N, CA and C of each residue as an Amber inpcrd file, in Angstrom:
protein
   543
  25.3500000  13.2820000  53.9630000  25.4990000  13.2350000  52.5150000
  25.4420000  11.7860000  52.0050000  25.9690000  10.8760000  52.8060000
  25.9880000   9.4620000  52.4160000  24.5640000   8.9210000  52.2070000
  23.6620000   9.3420000  53.0800000  22.2700000   8.8920000  52.9690000
  21.6320000   9.4130000  51.6750000  21.9050000  10.6720000  51.3380000
  21.3780000  11.2330000  50.0850000  21.9470000  10.5050000  48.8730000
  23.2310000  10.2330000  48.8830000  23.8490000   9.5230000  47.7620000
  23.1880000   8.1560000  47.5920000  22.9180000   7.4840000  48.6840000
  22.2200000   6.1890000  48.6180000  20.8590000   6.3510000  47.9300000
  20.1250000   7.3970000  48.2990000  18.8060000   7.6350000  47.7020000
  18.9240000   8.0250000  46.2270000  19.9300000   8.8250000  45.8810000
  20.1040000   9.2190000  44.4860000  20.4280000   8.0140000  43.6100000
  21.1900000   7.0630000  44.1690000  21.4820000   5.8320000  43.4280000
  20.2010000   5.0240000  43.2210000  19.3320000   5.0090000  44.2170000
  18.0440000   4.3250000  44.0810000  17.2090000   4.9930000  42.9900000
  17.1920000   6.3250000  43.0030000  16.4490000   7.0660000  41.9800000
  17.0060000   6.7400000  40.5960000  18.3230000   6.7710000  40.4720000
  18.9550000   6.4430000  39.1980000  18.4920000   5.0680000  38.7120000
  18.5640000   4.0840000  39.5870000  18.1670000   2.7280000  39.1990000
  16.6950000   2.6570000  38.8000000  15.8640000   3.4940000  39.4110000
  14.4410000   3.4990000  39.0500000  14.2230000   4.0810000  37.6530000
  15.1810000   4.8620000  37.1770000  15.0850000   5.4650000  35.8530000
  15.5760000   4.5270000  34.7530000  16.1910000   3.4370000  35.1510000
  16.6560000   2.4310000  34.1940000  15.4630000   1.5660000  33.8050000
  14.6120000   2.1120000  32.9750000  13.3170000   1.5250000  32.6280000
  13.4670000   0.1290000  32.0230000  14.4710000  -0.0480000  31.1760000
  14.6400000  -1.3450000  30.5140000  15.5950000  -2.2740000  31.2650000
  16.0390000  -1.8480000  32.4340000  16.8450000  -2.6730000  33.3430000
  18.1260000  -3.2080000  32.7010000  18.8260000  -2.3330000  31.9340000
  20.0640000  -2.7600000  31.3010000  21.3070000  -2.2240000  32.0140000
  21.1120000  -1.6070000  33.1950000  22.2370000  -1.1330000  33.9890000
  22.7080000   0.2750000  33.6660000  22.0190000   0.9700000  32.7730000
  22.3870000   2.3470000  32.4460000  21.1160000   3.1210000  32.1120000
  21.1950000   4.4250000  32.2460000  20.0680000   5.2860000  31.8950000
  20.4350000   5.9580000  30.5740000  19.5960000   5.7060000  29.5720000
  19.9150000   6.1660000  28.2230000  18.6470000   6.5460000  27.4750000
  18.8640000   6.9580000  26.2340000  17.7470000   7.3410000  25.3740000
  16.7590000   6.1830000  25.2130000  17.2310000   4.9510000  25.3230000
  16.3190000   3.7990000  25.2280000  15.3050000   3.8120000  26.3760000
  15.7290000   4.2560000  27.5530000  14.8010000   4.3610000  28.6910000
  13.7680000   5.4480000  28.4430000  14.1990000   6.5410000  27.8320000
  13.2810000   7.6230000  27.4670000  12.2160000   7.0840000  26.5120000
  12.6780000   6.4180000  25.4650000  11.7540000   5.8900000  24.4580000
  10.7690000   4.9060000  25.0800000  11.2910000   3.9880000  25.8770000
  10.4190000   2.9700000  26.4640000   9.3970000   3.5810000  27.4150000
   9.8230000   4.5180000  28.2700000   8.8850000   5.1070000  29.2340000
   7.8010000   5.9170000  28.5440000   8.1810000   6.7250000  27.5620000
   7.1530000   7.5490000  26.9180000   6.2240000   6.7000000  26.0590000
   6.7490000   5.6690000  25.4260000   5.8870000   4.7860000  24.6300000
   4.9280000   3.9950000  25.5210000   5.4480000   3.4320000  26.6030000
   4.5850000   2.6810000  27.5230000   3.5060000   3.5950000  28.1080000
   3.9040000   4.7910000  28.4940000   2.9370000   5.7050000  29.1120000
   1.7850000   6.0050000  28.1570000   2.0950000   6.3180000  26.9080000
   1.0170000   6.6410000  25.9680000   0.1560000   5.4240000  25.6790000
   0.7500000   4.2520000  25.6370000  -0.0330000   3.0220000  25.4210000
  -0.9030000   2.7280000  26.6380000  -0.3190000   2.7520000  27.8350000
  -1.0720000   2.4220000  29.0560000  -2.2210000   3.3910000  29.3140000
  -2.0500000   4.6460000  28.8910000  -3.0990000   5.6450000  29.0950000
  -3.9820000   5.8200000  27.8620000  -3.7290000   4.9870000  26.8520000
  -4.5160000   4.9810000  25.6240000  -4.5940000   6.3680000  24.9960000
  -3.4380000   7.0190000  24.9530000  -3.3590000   8.3530000  24.3640000
  -3.0770000   8.2180000  22.8700000  -3.7420000   9.0430000  22.0840000
  -3.5580000   9.0150000  20.6300000  -3.4740000  10.4380000  20.0860000
  -3.0400000  10.5320000  18.8470000  -3.0480000  11.8130000  18.1470000
  -2.1800000  12.8690000  18.7900000  -2.6850000  14.0900000  18.7750000
  -1.9420000  15.2430000  19.2990000  -1.6240000  15.1010000  20.7830000
  -2.5540000  14.5550000  21.5490000  -2.3140000  14.3900000  22.9840000
  -1.1440000  13.4390000  23.2160000  -1.0910000  12.3400000  22.4730000
   0.0180000  11.3950000  22.6020000   1.3370000  12.0610000  22.2300000
   1.3460000  12.8220000  21.1400000   2.5630000  13.5170000  20.7080000
   3.0260000  14.5210000  21.7590000   2.0800000  15.2940000  22.3040000
   2.4020000  16.3050000  23.3130000   3.0020000  15.6440000  24.5610000
   2.4010000  14.5490000  25.0110000   2.9050000  13.8430000  26.1910000
   4.3060000  13.2970000  25.9130000   4.5140000  12.7310000  24.7320000
   5.8280000  12.1870000  24.4130000   6.8940000  13.2860000  24.3620000
   6.5520000  14.4370000  23.8150000   7.4920000  15.5640000  23.7940000
   7.7840000  16.0290000  25.2260000   6.7520000  16.1270000  26.0560000
   6.9440000  16.5530000  27.4490000   7.8000000  15.5590000  28.2270000
   7.5780000  14.2610000  27.9870000   8.4140000  13.2260000  28.6090000
   9.8690000  13.4330000  28.2310000  10.1180000  13.5620000  26.9390000
  11.4880000  13.7080000  26.4590000  12.1310000  14.9860000  26.9940000
  11.3840000  16.0830000  27.0310000  11.9040000  17.3390000  27.5790000
  12.3100000  17.1670000  29.0420000  11.4720000  16.4570000  29.8180000
  11.7790000  16.2270000  31.2330000  13.0680000  15.4320000  31.3730000
  13.1850000  14.3460000  30.6440000  14.4020000  13.5180000  30.7040000
  15.6270000  14.3700000  30.3570000  15.5350000  15.1390000  29.2860000
  16.6860000  15.9190000  28.8340000  17.0760000  17.0030000  29.8250000
  16.1000000  17.6740000  30.3850000  16.4060000  18.7750000  31.3000000
  16.8630000  18.2850000  32.6700000  16.1300000  17.3430000  33.2450000
  16.3870000  16.9830000  34.6430000  17.2400000  15.7390000  34.8450000
  17.2860000  14.8530000  33.8830000  18.0580000  13.6260000  34.0740000
  19.4000000  13.7150000  33.3370000  19.3580000  13.9530000  32.0460000
  20.6100000  14.0500000  31.2950000  21.3060000  15.3820000  31.5490000
  20.5360000  16.4300000  31.7980000  21.1010000  17.7040000  32.2040000
  21.4230000  18.6730000  31.0920000  21.7930000  18.2010000  29.9490000
  22.1810000  19.1160000  28.8890000  21.2290000  19.0680000  27.7120000
  20.5210000  17.9740000  27.5990000  19.6510000  17.8020000  26.4470000
  20.3770000  17.1810000  25.2750000  21.6940000  17.3760000  25.2180000
  22.4630000  16.8290000  24.0990000  22.9420000  15.4070000  24.3930000
  23.1090000  15.0910000  25.6480000  23.6300000  13.7820000  26.0300000
  22.4860000  12.7870000  26.1040000  22.6930000  11.6040000  25.6020000
  21.6190000  10.6140000  25.5740000  21.9300000   9.3830000  26.4120000
  22.8690000   9.5340000  27.3590000  23.1750000   8.4640000  28.2960000
  23.8750000   9.1050000  29.4840000  23.5890000   8.5790000  30.6670000
  24.2710000   9.0700000  31.8590000  24.5260000   7.8810000  32.7780000
  25.7460000   7.7990000  33.2720000  26.1090000   6.7090000  34.1820000
  25.6250000   7.0680000  35.5900000  25.5810000   6.0630000  36.4350000
  25.1880000   6.3110000  37.8210000  26.1400000   7.3030000  38.4780000
  27.4410000   7.1380000  38.2490000  28.4110000   8.0400000  38.8820000
  28.2520000   9.4720000  38.3680000  27.9910000   9.6500000  37.0800000
  27.7600000  10.9930000  36.5390000  26.4910000  11.6080000  37.1310000
  25.4470000  10.8150000  37.2340000  24.1730000  11.2790000  37.7880000
  24.3520000  11.7370000  39.2350000  24.9980000  10.8910000  40.0340000
  25.2220000  11.2140000  41.4490000  26.1410000  12.4190000  41.5770000
  27.1680000  12.4910000  40.7520000  28.0890000  13.6330000  40.7850000
  27.3550000  14.9390000  40.4620000  26.5040000  14.8890000  39.4400000
  25.7370000  16.0770000  39.0440000  24.8590000  16.5550000  40.2120000
  24.1760000  15.6180000  40.8700000  23.3160000  15.9810000  42.0060000
  24.1400000  16.4670000  43.1940000  25.2430000  15.8060000  43.4630000
  26.1160000  16.1900000  44.5820000  26.6370000  17.6100000  44.4040000
  27.1200000  17.9250000  43.2130000  27.6410000  19.2720000  42.9490000
  26.5560000  20.3290000  43.1510000  25.3750000  20.0740000  42.6220000
  24.2830000  21.0470000  42.7650000  23.8710000  21.1910000  44.2230000
  23.8080000  20.0880000  44.9400000  23.4120000  20.1100000  46.3520000
  24.4310000  20.8800000  47.1920000  25.6990000  20.5840000  46.9810000
  26.7580000  21.2460000  47.7560000  26.8620000  22.7280000  47.4300000
  26.5850000  23.0940000  46.1950000  26.6940000  24.4850000  45.7670000
  25.6530000  25.3570000  46.4710000  24.4090000  24.8840000  46.5340000
  23.3310000  25.6860000  47.1080000  22.1350000  24.7730000  47.4020000
  21.9970000  24.3760000  48.6620000  20.9420000  23.4220000  49.0450000
  19.5410000  23.9530000  48.7370000  19.3160000  25.2230000  48.9680000
  17.9860000  25.7950000  48.7140000  17.6790000  25.7860000  47.2160000
  18.6510000  26.1610000  46.4030000  18.4540000  26.1420000  44.9480000
  18.2510000  24.7080000  44.4600000  18.9840000  23.7660000  45.0440000
  18.8250000  22.3640000  44.6780000  17.4020000  21.8880000  44.9890000
  16.9160000  22.2570000  46.1340000  15.5520000  21.8540000  46.5090000
  14.5300000  22.4730000  45.5440000  14.7130000  23.7290000  45.1760000
  13.8140000  24.3710000  44.1990000  13.8680000  23.6510000  42.8480000
  15.0640000  23.2660000  42.4400000  15.2230000  22.5530000  41.1730000
  14.5230000  21.1900000  41.2250000  14.6440000  20.5020000  42.3390000
  13.9800000  19.2020000  42.4800000  12.4530000  19.3800000  42.5370000
  12.0090000  20.4580000  43.1470000  10.5730000  20.7720000  43.1470000
  10.0900000  20.9570000  41.7060000  10.8430000  21.7100000  40.9260000
  10.4860000  21.9370000  39.5230000  10.5340000  20.6250000  38.7340000
  11.5220000  19.8050000  39.0050000  11.6640000  18.5120000  38.3320000
  10.4260000  17.6430000  38.5410000  10.0040000  17.5160000  39.7860000
   8.8750000  16.6280000  40.0740000   7.5290000  17.2810000  39.7460000
   7.4540000  18.6020000  39.8400000   6.2450000  19.2840000  39.3420000
   6.0760000  18.9860000  37.8590000   7.1730000  19.0470000  37.1280000
   7.1510000  18.8400000  35.6860000   6.7230000  17.4180000  35.3330000
   7.3540000  16.4100000  35.9170000   7.0340000  15.0400000  35.5130000
   5.6420000  14.6400000  35.9820000   5.2170000  15.0890000  37.1460000
   3.8750000  14.7090000  37.5790000   2.7880000  15.4880000  36.8460000
   3.1200000  16.6350000  36.2940000   2.1630000  17.3120000  35.4050000
   1.9420000  16.4720000  34.1560000   2.9920000  15.7810000  33.7070000
   2.8640000  14.8780000  32.5600000   2.1170000  13.6080000  32.9710000
   2.4920000  13.0340000  34.1080000   1.8910000  11.7660000  34.5480000
   0.4180000  11.8990000  34.9140000   0.0010000  13.0990000  35.2680000
  -1.4190000  13.3470000  35.5550000  -2.1450000  13.4560000  34.2110000
  -2.3700000  12.3000000  33.6000000  -2.8430000  12.2340000  32.2150000
  -4.1570000  12.9810000  31.9850000  -5.0550000  12.9460000  32.9590000
  -6.3480000  13.6180000  32.7600000  -6.3680000  15.0440000  33.3130000
  -5.2240000  15.5000000  33.8300000  -5.0270000  16.8890000  34.2810000
  -6.0080000  17.3420000  35.3720000  -6.3690000  16.4130000  36.2650000
  -7.2730000  16.7710000  37.3560000  -6.5290000  17.0880000  38.6610000
  -5.1810000  17.1260000  38.5900000  -4.3100000  17.4560000  39.7310000
  -4.3900000  16.4220000  40.8530000  -4.8190000  15.2170000  40.4940000
  -4.7710000  14.1080000  41.4420000  -4.4740000  12.8390000  40.6460000
  -3.8980000  11.8830000  41.3460000  -3.5300000  10.6130000  40.7210000
  -4.2950000   9.5090000  41.4520000  -5.1560000   8.8200000  40.7120000
  -5.8710000   7.6970000  41.3380000  -5.0080000   6.4400000  41.2190000
  -5.4620000   5.3660000  41.8190000  -4.6700000   4.1420000  41.8570000
  -4.3240000   3.6290000  40.4570000  -5.2810000   3.6530000  39.5430000
  -5.0000000   3.1700000  38.1880000  -3.9260000   4.0170000  37.5000000
  -4.0110000   5.3420000  37.6180000  -2.9900000   6.2190000  37.0320000
  -1.6240000   5.9350000  37.6630000  -1.6310000   5.7180000  38.9690000
  -0.4050000   5.4550000  39.7200000   0.2600000   4.1760000  39.2140000
  -0.5270000   3.1250000  39.0840000  -0.0100000   1.8380000  38.6020000
   0.5240000   1.9840000  37.1810000  -0.2410000   2.6100000  36.3080000
   0.1960000   2.7780000  34.9100000   1.4770000   3.6160000  34.8240000
   1.5780000   4.6350000  35.6630000   2.7780000   5.4800000  35.6480000
   4.0040000   4.6980000  36.0930000   3.8610000   3.9210000  37.1690000
   4.9970000   3.1160000  37.6210000   5.3760000   2.0800000  36.5770000
   4.3890000   1.4640000  35.9340000   4.6870000   0.4840000  34.8830000
   5.4140000   1.1360000  33.7150000   5.0610000   2.3620000  33.3870000
   5.7390000   3.0680000  32.2960000   7.2230000   3.2500000  32.5980000
   7.5700000   3.3040000  33.8800000   8.9650000   3.4280000  34.2860000
   9.5880000   2.0750000  34.6250000   8.9230000   0.9900000  34.2020000
   9.5110000  -0.3410000  34.3310000   9.2810000  -1.0410000  35.6530000
   8.3840000  -0.5160000  36.4730000   8.1090000  -1.1190000  37.7800000
   6.8460000  -1.9570000  37.6720000   7.0270000  -3.2510000  37.5480000
   5.9310000  -4.1640000  37.2340000   5.2660000  -4.7840000  38.4600000
   5.8290000  -4.6080000  39.6510000   5.2860000  -5.2440000  40.8460000
   4.0570000  -4.4630000  41.3220000   2.9060000  -4.8280000  40.7720000
   1.6790000  -4.0890000  41.0560000   1.2920000  -4.1530000  42.5310000
   1.5140000  -5.2880000  43.1900000   1.1770000  -5.4070000  44.6160000
   1.9670000  -4.3840000  45.4280000   3.2340000  -4.2170000  45.1120000
   4.0620000  -3.2430000  45.8160000   3.6170000  -1.8160000  45.5050000
   3.3000000  -1.5410000  44.2500000   2.8350000  -0.2040000  43.8780000
   1.5340000   0.1160000  44.6160000   0.6370000  -0.8580000  44.7220000
  -0.6000000  -0.6620000  45.4810000  -0.3050000  -0.3630000  46.9540000
   0.6580000  -1.0710000  47.5130000   1.0360000  -0.8640000  48.9100000
   1.5700000   0.5550000  49.1200000   2.4240000   0.9890000  48.2040000
   2.9880000   2.3440000  48.3000000   1.8670000   3.3820000  48.2200000
   0.9500000   3.1600000  47.2990000  -0.1830000   4.0670000  47.1540000
  -0.9550000   4.1540000  48.4690000  -1.1840000   3.0210000  49.1010000
  -1.9580000   3.0010000  50.3460000  -1.1940000   3.6380000  51.5050000
   0.1380000   3.6780000  51.4220000   0.9560000   4.3130000  52.4630000
   0.8660000   5.8360000  52.3770000   0.4190000   6.3240000  51.2560000
   0.3660000   7.7590000  51.0020000  -0.9130000   8.3530000  51.5780000
  -1.0300000   9.6530000  51.4530000  -2.1590000  10.4020000  51.9990000
  -3.3340000  10.3970000  51.0100000  -3.9590000   9.2170000  50.8490000
  -5.0440000   9.0600000  49.8870000  -6.2970000   9.7680000  50.4070000
  -6.8910000  10.5760000  49.5370000  -8.1320000  11.2640000  49.8740000
  -9.2680000  10.2360000  49.8310000  -9.9370000   9.9850000  50.9790000
 -10.9880000   8.9640000  50.9970000 -12.1980000   9.3210000  50.1250000
 -12.4030000  10.6080000  49.8500000 -13.5310000  11.0380000  49.0190000
 -13.4330000  10.5350000  47.5870000 -12.2330000  10.6520000  47.0110000
 -12.0710000  10.2790000  45.6090000 -11.0210000   9.1890000  45.3960000
 -10.4940000   8.6550000  46.4960000  -9.4830000   7.5920000  46.4510000
  -8.3310000   7.9460000  45.5260000  -7.8480000   9.1730000  45.6730000
  -6.7480000   9.6600000  44.8470000  -5.7590000  10.4380000  45.7090000
  -4.5750000  10.6000000  45.1690000  -3.5370000  11.3830000  45.8220000
  -3.4150000  12.7320000  45.1210000  -3.4180000  13.8120000  45.8790000
  -3.1540000  15.1040000  45.2410000  -1.7390000  15.1080000  44.6570000
  -1.5970000  15.6260000  43.4500000  -0.2860000  15.6750000  42.8020000
   0.7120000  16.3920000  43.7050000   0.2910000  17.4380000  44.3630000
   1.2110000  18.2050000  45.2160000   1.7890000  17.3420000  46.3350000
   1.0120000  16.3810000  46.8450000   1.5120000  15.4880000  47.8950000
   2.5280000  14.4950000  47.3410000   2.2810000  14.0140000  46.1360000
   3.2260000  13.0840000  45.5000000   4.5300000  13.8170000  45.2110000
   4.4230000  15.0100000  44.6720000   5.6130000  15.8200000  44.3820000
   6.3900000  16.0720000  45.6640000   5.6970000  16.4390000  46.7230000
   6.3410000  16.7040000  48.0050000   7.0870000  15.4700000  48.5180000
   6.4870000  14.2960000  48.3680000   7.1410000  13.0590000  48.8070000
   8.4260000  12.8070000  48.0290000   8.3930000  13.0400000  46.7110000
   9.5940000  12.8370000  45.9000000  10.6600000  13.8850000  46.2160000
  10.2530000  15.1240000  46.4590000  11.2280000  16.1620000  46.8190000
  11.8910000  15.7970000  48.1420000  11.1160000  15.3240000  49.0950000
  11.6980000  14.8630000  50.3580000  12.7060000  13.7550000  50.0940000
  12.3330000  12.8100000  49.2630000  13.2140000  11.6830000  48.9660000
  14.5660000  12.1440000  48.4290000  14.5810000  13.0770000  47.5140000
  15.8460000  13.4560000  46.8720000  16.5850000  14.5990000  47.5660000
  15.9740000  15.2080000  48.5950000  16.6450000  16.3480000  49.2410000
  16.8670000  16.1860000  50.7510000  16.2100000  15.2450000  51.3840000
  16.2880000  15.1320000  52.8490000  17.4700000  14.2610000  53.2780000
  18.3680000  14.8700000  54.0510000  19.5610000  14.1710000  54.5460000
  19.3000000  13.3560000  55.8030000  18.2870000  13.7210000  56.5590000
  18.0300000  13.1040000  57.8600000  17.2470000  11.7970000  57.6810000
  17.8700000  10.6890000  58.0160000  17.2280000   9.3860000  57.8440000
  16.0920000   9.1560000  58.8320000  15.9480000  10.0240000  59.8330000
  14.8410000   9.8950000  60.7900000  13.5520000  10.5480000  60.2960000
  13.6340000  11.3500000  59.2390000  12.4570000  12.0070000  58.6780000
  11.6710000  10.9790000  57.8710000  10.3390000  10.9420000  58.0750000
   9.4940000   9.9970000  57.3390000   9.6310000  10.2580000  55.8420000
   9.8630000   9.1790000  55.1180000  10.1270000   9.2860000  53.6830000
   9.4820000   8.0780000  53.0010000   8.2580000   8.2690000  52.4930000
   7.5270000   7.1230000  51.9310000   8.1560000   6.6070000  50.6370000
   8.8450000   7.4480000  49.9080000   9.5070000   6.9770000  48.6930000
  10.6910000   6.0910000  49.0830000  11.4370000   6.4950000  50.0970000
  12.5410000   5.6630000  50.5830000  11.9930000   4.3260000  51.0910000
  10.8740000   4.3740000  51.8090000  10.2490000   3.1360000  52.2740000
   9.8880000   2.2440000  51.0930000   9.3680000   2.8430000  50.0340000
   8.9930000   2.0730000  48.8430000  10.2160000   1.4010000  48.2210000
  11.2980000   2.1570000  48.0710000  12.4990000   1.5760000  47.5030000
  13.0560000   0.4860000  48.4090000  12.9750000   0.6960000  49.7160000
  13.4440000  -0.3120000  50.6650000  12.6170000  -1.5880000  50.5870000
  11.3590000  -1.4500000  50.1800000  10.4600000  -2.6100000  50.0260000
  10.7290000  -3.3450000  48.7200000  11.5180000  -2.7460000  47.8380000
  11.8680000  -3.4350000  46.6020000  11.3280000  -2.8180000  45.3290000
  10.8870000  -1.5800000  45.3950000  10.3570000  -0.9310000  44.1780000
  11.4220000  -0.8640000  43.1070000
């Protein structure tokens, strides 16, 4: 459980888009605004993406939709309670969480994320170290035909990161955070 808590704290910190030490509505605003700008989305598509971003934050991060800030301890407690209650249900919920956000991040809806989309998505979440993001991308199962990652593989990597207790299991997201993401 200690290893999972360590990873959940890393995830929490990655959600602090503006790096102010807390996850709040300001992080939601900054991530959705950056994403639409970086992907040059306008009009209805931009509005739809921003609504989907906000829905994801409210459902999976804040948990209630009414709360607009969550502390690290509250975030970890929420995940711990769900994990301890029913590990299989927790894993399904995390699968849904990452299916949802990567459906949004896959801006062109081709079910794969190329390097440029990957970089822009990480930047939208406040991760500016492009060299590291490129390294993480290359550590993944990139399809040599189209130089892209299938969304399902990215989702699977994130689900492993937030649900796997065994530190001996290969975890590329954990490796990325350990590298300084």
